[in-house]
Structures are given as structure tokens and as C-alpha cells.
Coordinates of C-alpha atoms in Angstrom, one line a residue:
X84 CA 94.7 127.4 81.5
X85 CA 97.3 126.1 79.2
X86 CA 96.6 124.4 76.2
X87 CA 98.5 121.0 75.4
X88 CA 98.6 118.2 72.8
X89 CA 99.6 114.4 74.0
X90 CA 100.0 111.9 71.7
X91 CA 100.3 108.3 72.2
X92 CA 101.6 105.8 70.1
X93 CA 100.3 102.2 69.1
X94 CA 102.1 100.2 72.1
X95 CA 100.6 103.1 74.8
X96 CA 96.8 102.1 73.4
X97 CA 97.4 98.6 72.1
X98 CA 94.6 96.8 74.8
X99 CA 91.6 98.1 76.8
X100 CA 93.6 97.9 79.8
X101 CA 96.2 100.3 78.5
X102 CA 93.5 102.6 77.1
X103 CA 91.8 103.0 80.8
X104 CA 95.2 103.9 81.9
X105 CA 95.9 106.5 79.3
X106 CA 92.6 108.2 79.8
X107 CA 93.0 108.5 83.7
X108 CA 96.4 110.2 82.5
X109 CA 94.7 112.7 80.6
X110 CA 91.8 112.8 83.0
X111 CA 94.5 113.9 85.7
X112 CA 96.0 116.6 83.2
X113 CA 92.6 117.8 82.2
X114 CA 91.5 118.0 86.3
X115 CA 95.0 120.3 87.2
X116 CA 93.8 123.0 84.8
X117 CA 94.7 122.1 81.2
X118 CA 93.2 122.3 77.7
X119 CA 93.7 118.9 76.3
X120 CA 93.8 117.7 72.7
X121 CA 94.7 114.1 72.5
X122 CA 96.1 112.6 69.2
X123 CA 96.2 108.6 68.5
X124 CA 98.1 106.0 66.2
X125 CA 96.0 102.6 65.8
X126 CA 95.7 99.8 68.5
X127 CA 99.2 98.2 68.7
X128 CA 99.5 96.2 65.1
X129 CA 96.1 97.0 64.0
X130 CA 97.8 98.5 60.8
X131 CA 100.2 95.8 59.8
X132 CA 96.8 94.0 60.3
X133 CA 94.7 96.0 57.9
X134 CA 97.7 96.1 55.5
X135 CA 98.4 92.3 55.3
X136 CA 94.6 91.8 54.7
X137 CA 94.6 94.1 51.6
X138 CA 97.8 92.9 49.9
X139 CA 96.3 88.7 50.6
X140 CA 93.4 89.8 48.1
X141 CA 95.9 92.0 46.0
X142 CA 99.4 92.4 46.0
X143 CA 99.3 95.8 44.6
X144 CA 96.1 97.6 46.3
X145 CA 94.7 101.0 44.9
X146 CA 96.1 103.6 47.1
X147 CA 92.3 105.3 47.5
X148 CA 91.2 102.2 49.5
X149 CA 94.6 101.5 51.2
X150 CA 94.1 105.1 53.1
X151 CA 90.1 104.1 53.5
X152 CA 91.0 101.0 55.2
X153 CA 93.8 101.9 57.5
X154 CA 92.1 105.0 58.4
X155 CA 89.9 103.1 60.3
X156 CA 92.3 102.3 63.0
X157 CA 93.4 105.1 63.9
X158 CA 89.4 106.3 64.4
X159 CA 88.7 103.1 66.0
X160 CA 91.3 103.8 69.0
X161 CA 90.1 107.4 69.2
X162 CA 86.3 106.6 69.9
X163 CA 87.4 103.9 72.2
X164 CA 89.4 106.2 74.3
X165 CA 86.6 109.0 74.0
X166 CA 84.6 106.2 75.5
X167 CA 86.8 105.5 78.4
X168 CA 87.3 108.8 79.3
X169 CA 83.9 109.7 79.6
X170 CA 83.4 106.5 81.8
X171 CA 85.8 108.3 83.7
X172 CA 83.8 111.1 84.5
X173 CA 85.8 113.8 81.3
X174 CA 83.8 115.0 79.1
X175 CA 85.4 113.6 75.1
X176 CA 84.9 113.9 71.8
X177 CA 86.5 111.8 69.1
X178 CA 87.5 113.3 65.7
X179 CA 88.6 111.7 62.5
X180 CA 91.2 113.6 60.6
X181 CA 89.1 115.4 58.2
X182 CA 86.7 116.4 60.9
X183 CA 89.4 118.1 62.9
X184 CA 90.1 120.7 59.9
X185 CA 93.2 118.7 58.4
X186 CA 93.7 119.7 55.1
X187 CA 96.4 117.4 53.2
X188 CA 97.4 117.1 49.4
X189 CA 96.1 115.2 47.2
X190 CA 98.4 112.0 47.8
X191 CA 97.2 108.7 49.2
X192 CA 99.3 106.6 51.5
X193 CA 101.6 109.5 51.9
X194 CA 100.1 112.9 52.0
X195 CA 102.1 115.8 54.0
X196 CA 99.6 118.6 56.0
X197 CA 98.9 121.7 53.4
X198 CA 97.0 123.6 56.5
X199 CA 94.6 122.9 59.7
X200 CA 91.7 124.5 60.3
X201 CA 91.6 125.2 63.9
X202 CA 88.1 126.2 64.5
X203 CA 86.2 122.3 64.9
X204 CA 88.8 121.8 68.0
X205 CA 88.9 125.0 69.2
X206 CA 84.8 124.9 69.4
X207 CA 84.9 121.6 71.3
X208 CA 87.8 122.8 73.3
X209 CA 85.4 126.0 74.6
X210 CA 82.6 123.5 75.6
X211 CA 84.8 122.4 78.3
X212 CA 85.7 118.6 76.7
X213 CA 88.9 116.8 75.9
X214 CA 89.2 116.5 72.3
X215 CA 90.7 113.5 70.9
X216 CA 91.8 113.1 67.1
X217 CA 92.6 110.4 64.8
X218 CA 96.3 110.6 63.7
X219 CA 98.7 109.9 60.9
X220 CA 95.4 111.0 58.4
X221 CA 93.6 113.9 56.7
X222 CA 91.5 115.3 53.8
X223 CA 92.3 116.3 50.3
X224 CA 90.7 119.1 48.8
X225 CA 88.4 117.0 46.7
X226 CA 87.0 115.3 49.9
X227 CA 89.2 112.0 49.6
X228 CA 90.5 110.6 53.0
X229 CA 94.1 110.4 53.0
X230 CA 96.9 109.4 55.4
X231 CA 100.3 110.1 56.3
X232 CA 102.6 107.7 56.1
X233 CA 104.5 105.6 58.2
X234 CA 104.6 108.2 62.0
X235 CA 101.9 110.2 60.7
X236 CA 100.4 110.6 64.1
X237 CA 103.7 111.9 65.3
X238 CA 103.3 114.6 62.4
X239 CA 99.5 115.2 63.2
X240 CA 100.2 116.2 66.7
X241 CA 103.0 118.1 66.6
X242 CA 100.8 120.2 63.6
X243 CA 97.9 120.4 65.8
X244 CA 99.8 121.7 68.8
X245 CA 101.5 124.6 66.1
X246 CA 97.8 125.6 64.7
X247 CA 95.9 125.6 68.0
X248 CA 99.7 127.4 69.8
X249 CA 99.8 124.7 72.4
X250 CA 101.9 125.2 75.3
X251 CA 103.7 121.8 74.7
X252 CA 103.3 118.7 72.7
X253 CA 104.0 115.9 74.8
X254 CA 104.9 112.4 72.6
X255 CA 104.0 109.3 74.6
X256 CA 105.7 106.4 73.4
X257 CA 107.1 102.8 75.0
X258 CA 110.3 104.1 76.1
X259 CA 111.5 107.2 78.3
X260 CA 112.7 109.3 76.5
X261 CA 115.3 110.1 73.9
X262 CA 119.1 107.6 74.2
X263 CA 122.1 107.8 72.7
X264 CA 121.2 104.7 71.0
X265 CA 118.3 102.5 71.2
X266 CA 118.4 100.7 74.5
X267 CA 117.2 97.6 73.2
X268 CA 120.3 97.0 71.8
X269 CA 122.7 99.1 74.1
X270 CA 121.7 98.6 77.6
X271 CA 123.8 100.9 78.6
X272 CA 122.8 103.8 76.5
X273 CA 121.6 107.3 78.7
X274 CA 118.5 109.3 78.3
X275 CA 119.5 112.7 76.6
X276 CA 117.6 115.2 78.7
X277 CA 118.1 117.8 76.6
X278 CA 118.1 118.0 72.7
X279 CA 118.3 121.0 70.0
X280 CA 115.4 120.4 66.8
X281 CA 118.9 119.9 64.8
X282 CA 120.3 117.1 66.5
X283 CA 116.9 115.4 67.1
X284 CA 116.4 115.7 63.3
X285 CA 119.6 114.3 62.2
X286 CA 118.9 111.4 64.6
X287 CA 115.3 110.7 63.8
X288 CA 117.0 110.8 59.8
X289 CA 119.0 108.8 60.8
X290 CA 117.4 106.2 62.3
X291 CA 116.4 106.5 65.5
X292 CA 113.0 105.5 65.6
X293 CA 111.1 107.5 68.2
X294 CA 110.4 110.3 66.5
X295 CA 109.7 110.7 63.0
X296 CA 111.8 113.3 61.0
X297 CA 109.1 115.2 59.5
X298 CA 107.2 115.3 62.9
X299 CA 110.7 117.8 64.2
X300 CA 110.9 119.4 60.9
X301 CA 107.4 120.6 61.6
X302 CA 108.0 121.2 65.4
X303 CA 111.4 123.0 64.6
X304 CA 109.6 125.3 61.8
X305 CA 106.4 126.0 64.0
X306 CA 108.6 126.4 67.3
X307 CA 106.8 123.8 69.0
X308 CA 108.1 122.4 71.8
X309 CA 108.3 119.0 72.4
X310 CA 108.4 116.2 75.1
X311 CA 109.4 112.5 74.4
X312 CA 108.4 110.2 77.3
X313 CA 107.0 106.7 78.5
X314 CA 103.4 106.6 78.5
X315 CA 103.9 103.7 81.2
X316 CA 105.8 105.5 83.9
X317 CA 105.6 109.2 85.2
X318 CA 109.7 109.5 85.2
X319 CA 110.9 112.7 82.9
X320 CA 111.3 112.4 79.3
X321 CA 113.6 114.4 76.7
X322 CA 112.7 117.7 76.0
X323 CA 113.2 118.9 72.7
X324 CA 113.2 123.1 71.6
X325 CA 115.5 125.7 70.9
X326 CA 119.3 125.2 71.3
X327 CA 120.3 127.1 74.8
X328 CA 123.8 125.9 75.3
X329 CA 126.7 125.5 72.9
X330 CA 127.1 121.7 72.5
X331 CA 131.0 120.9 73.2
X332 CA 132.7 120.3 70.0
X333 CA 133.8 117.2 71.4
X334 CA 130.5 116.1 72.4
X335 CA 128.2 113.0 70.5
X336 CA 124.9 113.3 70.2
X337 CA 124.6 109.7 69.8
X338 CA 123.5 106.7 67.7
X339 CA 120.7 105.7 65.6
X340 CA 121.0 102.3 63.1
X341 CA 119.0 101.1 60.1
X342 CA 119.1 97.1 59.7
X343 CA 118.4 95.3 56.0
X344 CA 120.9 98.1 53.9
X345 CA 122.8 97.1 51.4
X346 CA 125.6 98.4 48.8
X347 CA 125.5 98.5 45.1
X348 CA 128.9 99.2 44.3
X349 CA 129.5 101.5 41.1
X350 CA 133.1 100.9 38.5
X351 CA 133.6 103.4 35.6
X352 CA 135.8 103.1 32.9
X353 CA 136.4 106.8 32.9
X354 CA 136.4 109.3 36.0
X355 CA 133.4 110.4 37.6
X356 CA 133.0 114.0 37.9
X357 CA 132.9 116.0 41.2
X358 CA 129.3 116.5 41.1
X359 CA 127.9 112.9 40.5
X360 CA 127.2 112.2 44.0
X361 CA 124.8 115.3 44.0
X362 CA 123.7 114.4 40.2
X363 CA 122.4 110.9 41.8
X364 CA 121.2 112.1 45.0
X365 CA 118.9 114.7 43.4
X366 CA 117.7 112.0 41.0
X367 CA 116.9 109.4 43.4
X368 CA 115.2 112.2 45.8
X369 CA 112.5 112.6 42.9
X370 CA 112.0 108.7 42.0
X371 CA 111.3 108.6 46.4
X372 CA 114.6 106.3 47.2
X373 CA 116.1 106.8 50.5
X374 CA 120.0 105.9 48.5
X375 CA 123.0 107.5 49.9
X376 CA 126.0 108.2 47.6
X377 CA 129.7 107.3 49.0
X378 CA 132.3 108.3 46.8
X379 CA 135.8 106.2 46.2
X380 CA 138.5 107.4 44.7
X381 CA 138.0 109.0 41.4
X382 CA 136.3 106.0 39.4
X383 CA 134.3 104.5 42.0
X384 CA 131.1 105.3 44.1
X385 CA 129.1 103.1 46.6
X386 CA 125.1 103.6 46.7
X387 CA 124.1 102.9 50.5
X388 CA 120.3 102.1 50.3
X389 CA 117.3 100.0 51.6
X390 CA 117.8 96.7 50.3
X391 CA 114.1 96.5 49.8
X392 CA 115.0 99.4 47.0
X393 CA 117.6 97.8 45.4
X394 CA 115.4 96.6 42.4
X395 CA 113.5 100.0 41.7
X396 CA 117.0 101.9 42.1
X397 CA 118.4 99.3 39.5
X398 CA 115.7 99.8 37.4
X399 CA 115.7 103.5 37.5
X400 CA 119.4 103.2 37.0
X401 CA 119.0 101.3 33.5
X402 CA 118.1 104.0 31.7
X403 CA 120.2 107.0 33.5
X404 CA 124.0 105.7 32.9
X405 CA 126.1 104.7 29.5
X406 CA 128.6 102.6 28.5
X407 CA 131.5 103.8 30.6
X408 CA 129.8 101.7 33.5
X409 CA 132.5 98.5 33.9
X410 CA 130.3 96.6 36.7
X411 CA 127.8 96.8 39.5
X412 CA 128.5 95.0 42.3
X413 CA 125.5 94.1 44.7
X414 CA 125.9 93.2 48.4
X415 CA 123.2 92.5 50.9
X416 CA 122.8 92.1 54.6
X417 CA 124.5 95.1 55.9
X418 CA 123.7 97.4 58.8
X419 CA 124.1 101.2 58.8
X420 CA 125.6 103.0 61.7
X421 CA 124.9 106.8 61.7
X422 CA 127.0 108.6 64.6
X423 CA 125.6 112.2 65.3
X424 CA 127.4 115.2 66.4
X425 CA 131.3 114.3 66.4
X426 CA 133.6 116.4 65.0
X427 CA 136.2 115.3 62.4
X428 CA 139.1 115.0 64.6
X429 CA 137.1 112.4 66.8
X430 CA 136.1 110.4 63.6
X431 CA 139.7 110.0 62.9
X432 CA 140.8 109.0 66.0
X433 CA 137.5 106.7 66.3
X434 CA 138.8 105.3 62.5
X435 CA 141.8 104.2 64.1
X436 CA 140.2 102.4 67.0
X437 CA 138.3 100.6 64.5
X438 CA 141.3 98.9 63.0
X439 CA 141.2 96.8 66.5
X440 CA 137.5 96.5 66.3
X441 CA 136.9 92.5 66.1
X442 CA 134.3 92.9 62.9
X443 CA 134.9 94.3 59.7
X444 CA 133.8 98.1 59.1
X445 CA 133.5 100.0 56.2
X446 CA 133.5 104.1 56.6
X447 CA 131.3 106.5 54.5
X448 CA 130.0 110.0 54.9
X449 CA 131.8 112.1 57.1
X450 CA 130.9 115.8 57.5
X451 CA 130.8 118.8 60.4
X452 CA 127.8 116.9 61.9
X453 CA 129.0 113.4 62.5
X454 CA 129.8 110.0 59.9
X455 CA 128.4 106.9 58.8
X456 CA 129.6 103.2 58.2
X457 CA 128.2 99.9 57.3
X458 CA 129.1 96.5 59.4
X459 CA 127.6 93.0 57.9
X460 CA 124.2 92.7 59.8
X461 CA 125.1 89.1 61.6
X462 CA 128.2 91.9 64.0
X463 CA 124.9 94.9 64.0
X464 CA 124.5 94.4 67.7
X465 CA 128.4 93.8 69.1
X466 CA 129.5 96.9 66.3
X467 CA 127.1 99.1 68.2
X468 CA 127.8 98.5 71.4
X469 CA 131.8 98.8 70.7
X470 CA 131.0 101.9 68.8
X471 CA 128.7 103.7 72.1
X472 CA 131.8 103.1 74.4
X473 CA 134.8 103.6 72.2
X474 CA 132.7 107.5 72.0
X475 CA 132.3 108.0 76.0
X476 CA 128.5 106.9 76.1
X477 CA 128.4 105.0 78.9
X478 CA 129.4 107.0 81.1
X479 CA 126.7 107.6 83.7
X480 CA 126.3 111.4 83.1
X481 CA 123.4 113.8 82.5
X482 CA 123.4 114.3 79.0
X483 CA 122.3 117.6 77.6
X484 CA 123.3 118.5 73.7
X485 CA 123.0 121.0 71.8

């Protein structure tokens, strides 16, 4: 009897009608011979919800009852599916996070897992009954309910399925699988039926938003193998484990974009040295700033970031540089393209396509693993779709990597 972990995401659970269907998916696992743990996100916008009701009565909530509130969600959708499965006929049990032995940091609204307890699921587990946890939360040491952040349940599975040594962790989600770019905005993008942790990890950094990076860095350090698929159809999915073939060095992973960036453009009077760009990365890793640094030429640097972190990186900036600063330049409304396993050779040969490209494009990082560039948002969609086919996406192949 194998042990495995499903997880379903907000879309698979966001009505009664999809509930019923998800339990009679589990039912159907638990009835061919399997151990099932089941681990939840919050009915469909439930936490957007929650979130926009705390920040109408104050902008700037206490982080204690931010993770009390939105908590609530994710246990809400696990007793309601604990309910439908038992009208099914399979035996449930709903858990909240701290009641299912995870043990987080002392951190609200963004805790990471310190350990899990296995011993409350495996006890439920033994009584015969499908045991189904609240994600994307946890408990601190001091007893204080705290959660995850943004893809927390993604996390909370895939740490489950490592404590308990699952068989698989299967991630149930609104599309099929893993692309080579998000097929909501490249219709011709394929399903990758293959992928390494490292690939998946540079595209989930990157962007691509159907799994979340901590979730693989957890899967790749545990060894937990994993399975992206539709909760809505019963076609295969992506698996992702251990690399097993040599990816071509010619060979693109694929894709992944991140919409509302913008540049803040960096003059000096006087040369920057060679290590700024790691001097500024390290400091905005501590102050929590998702910034890349883009060096160019020897007095010049662009900052890639978030636009919604443009004014705490300014700030944070005000006291950290001196007088040899000539300017900052500020530009909004740009869109980041991250391209994932190319080698240099094709990013130069893709740089000279671009020339012809009809929309501006402005190249960044390039290193052994792929590049990056920024188009203005209003060309986000058209830039992608030129970029997916100038590579050799579209082809209609089986795509294995790494």
C-alpha cells in the first residue's frame, strides 16, 4: 500500500461542485489501495477575500491577526472536503496546520517549515482514514498560528510527503501540467513531460507560476518526487525528480514572465567596482527585495525589480550610496522575459534575431543556464510569443529536459 500526498490548489476547490469532484478523485485513489494525505489552499479567492477585508479596516494590519484570519480559509476548505468525502462513503479527517505536527518559525505572514511531526497523520493514517490538512500554515514554538506565504500549500505538501516518505506528491492545479511557457499567453506552448528539480526551480524563480520555488527547493532536498497535473481531467502531467538524461546543450527549457517590473537606472561619476552587483544583491536579499542587478559598461548598472518595490528599494537606497551617484533614472511598465536552459551560443544568435523583432528589447543577465530581457508591457504578449518560436517551441515534439 503506497503512501501518497495530493494537493489541490484554490481553482480545483473553489465551489461545492468541484469539491464533490475532488473527493471522488481521492475516494477512487484511496479504493485502488493507497494511503492518502490530502493537502488544501482556500476556496478559489477566499484569501484575496479575507485580505481586502483586513486592509478596508486598516491599511497596515498586525501580522498576528493577518495569519489568524487567512488561516481560516485554508481550514474551512479542508473540513468541507472531509465532509464530502465521508458523504462518499471514505472515512476523513480534517487537520489544521498546527494539528498535523507543523512546526514553523516564529514569523507571521511568511514563516518557512522548521520540522513536521509525523505522528498525528501517521495515527489517523493507521485507522484506515484519508487525512486531509490545511495548507500554506503552521505553528510557532510559542503556540502562535502562522502561515506561509504566497504557495504555502505547495510547500506544505511537498513537506508532508518528505516527513511521512510518500511515494509521490501529486500537485493538482488548473492546467496540465508543466509548458514551455504559460499557455494562456502562448497557445502554442507543449507540456514538458519530463523535468530535472534544477530546471523546474529556475523556472518556478523565474516566473512560471505553477509551482512555487521553495515548494522544489524542498522536493529537490528531500528527494521527493513530484507530479504537476490538471485536477479537471485525468490526462498525464509533468513529472518532476532526478535528472536521468543529459539535456542537449542546445535544448530550452522554456519560458516563464513576470508583468508590472520596472528599471531604476544607476549613473556614477566614478567607476563601479567588479563586485557591486554582488554588494547590492546581497543587500537587497536581507531588506527582502526581489531586485536584480544588470551591469553596463563600467559606470552604469540597471536594477530590474517589482515595481511595487521601487519605493522601499529607493528608500533603502538613500542611505547606502554617496555622492559619486550622477542620477537615477526610473522607468515603469516593463515586462521581464526569463529564458531557461539555452546556452550562450544560442543567446547570441537569438540577440541577433531580435534586431528584426518588431518591439523594442533590452537584454540583461546571461549565464550557463539561460538570459533575461525586459520589453515595455503594452508588446508582453506578441514578445513572447516571437521569442517561443524564434527558440524551436512550437514544434509539436515530446519534450523531455534535463
Amino acid at each position: 500500500m503506497a503512501l501518497v500526498v495530493q494537493k489541490y490548489g484554490g481553482t480545483s476547490v473553489a465551489c461545492v461542485e468541484r469539491i464533490r469532484a475532488v473527493a471522488q478523485r481521492i475516494a477512487q485513489s484511496r479504493q485502488s489501495g493507497n494511503k492518502v494525505v490530502v493537502v488544501l489552499s482556500a476556496m478559489g479567492k477566499t484569501t484575496d477575500r479575507l485580505l481586502t477585508m483586513a486592509t478596508d479596516i486598516d491599511p497596515c494590519p498586525e501580522g498576528r491577526e493577518l495569519d489568524m484570519l487567512v488561516s481560516t480559509g485554508e481550514q474551512a476548505a479542508a473540513a468541507l472536503l472531509s465532509i464530502a468525502l465521508r458523504q462518499q462513503g471514505c472515512d476523513a479527517i480534517s487537520l489544521a496546520g498546527w494539528q498535523a505536527g507543523i512546526l514553523t518559525e516564529a514569523k507571521h505572514t511568511d514563516a518557512q517549515i522548521v520540522q513536521i511531526d509525523p505522528t498525528p497523520i501517521e495515527k489517523r493514517l493507521k485507522e484506515g482514514k484519508v487525512v486531509v490538512v490545511a495548507g500554506y500554515q503552521g505553528v510557532s514554538a510559542d503556540g502562535e498560528i502562522t502561515t506561509l506565504g504566497r504557495g504555502g500549500s505547495d510547500t506544505s505538501a511537498v513537506a508532508l510527503a518528505g516527513s511521512l516518505g510518500a511515494a509521490i506528491c501529486e500537485i493538482f492545479t488548473d492546467v496540465e501540467g508543466v509548458y514551455t511557457a504559460d499557455p494562456r499567453t502562448v497557445p502554442t506552448a507543449q507540456k514538458i513531460h519530463r523535468i530535472s528539480y534544477s530546471d523546474m526551480l529556475e523556472l518556478a524563480r523565474s516566473g512560471a507560476g505553477v509551482l512555487h520555488p521553495r515548494s522544489v527547493e524542498e522536493a529537490k532536498k528531500k528527494q521527493v518526487p513530484l507530479v504537476v497535473r490538471s485536477s479537471f481531467t485525468e490526462r498525464e502531467g509533468t513529472y518532476v525528480g532526478q535528472s536521468e538524461t543529459n539535456r542537449s546543450a542546445e535544448q530550452v527549457c522554456g519560458i516563464a514572465h513576470q508583468e508590472d517590473m520596472s528599471v531604476l537606472s544607476m549613473k556614477r561619476k566614478s567607476y563601479l567596482t567588479d563586485k557591486v552587483d554582488t554588494e547590492l544583491a546581497g543587500l537587497f536579499h536581507e531588506a527582502g527585495i526581489h531586485a536584480e542587478v544588470w551591469a553596463r559598461g563600467k559606470n552604469s548598472l540597471d536594477i530590474c525589480l517589482p515595481t511595487y518595490q521601487v519605493k522601499p528599494l529607493l528608500s533603502l537606497l538613500q542611505d547606502k550610496v554617496d555622492g559619486s551617484v550622477d542620477f537615477w533614472k526610473e522607468e515603469l511598465e516593463w515586462t521581464k522575459i526569463n529564458i531557461i536552459g539555452v546556452n550562450q551560443s544560442s543567446i547570441q544568435e537569438l540577440m541577433q534575431k531580435a534586431k528584426n523583432f518588431p518591439f523594442p528589447i533590452r537584454w540583461g543577465r546571461q549565464g550557463t543556464k539561460g538570459a533575461s530581457c525586459l520589453v515595455p508591457q503594452k508588446f508582453s504578449k506578441r514578445a513572447i510569443q516571437t521569442l517561443h518560436t524564434a527558440l524551436g517551441l512550437d514544434a509539436k515534439m515530446k519534450v523531455i529536459v534535463g
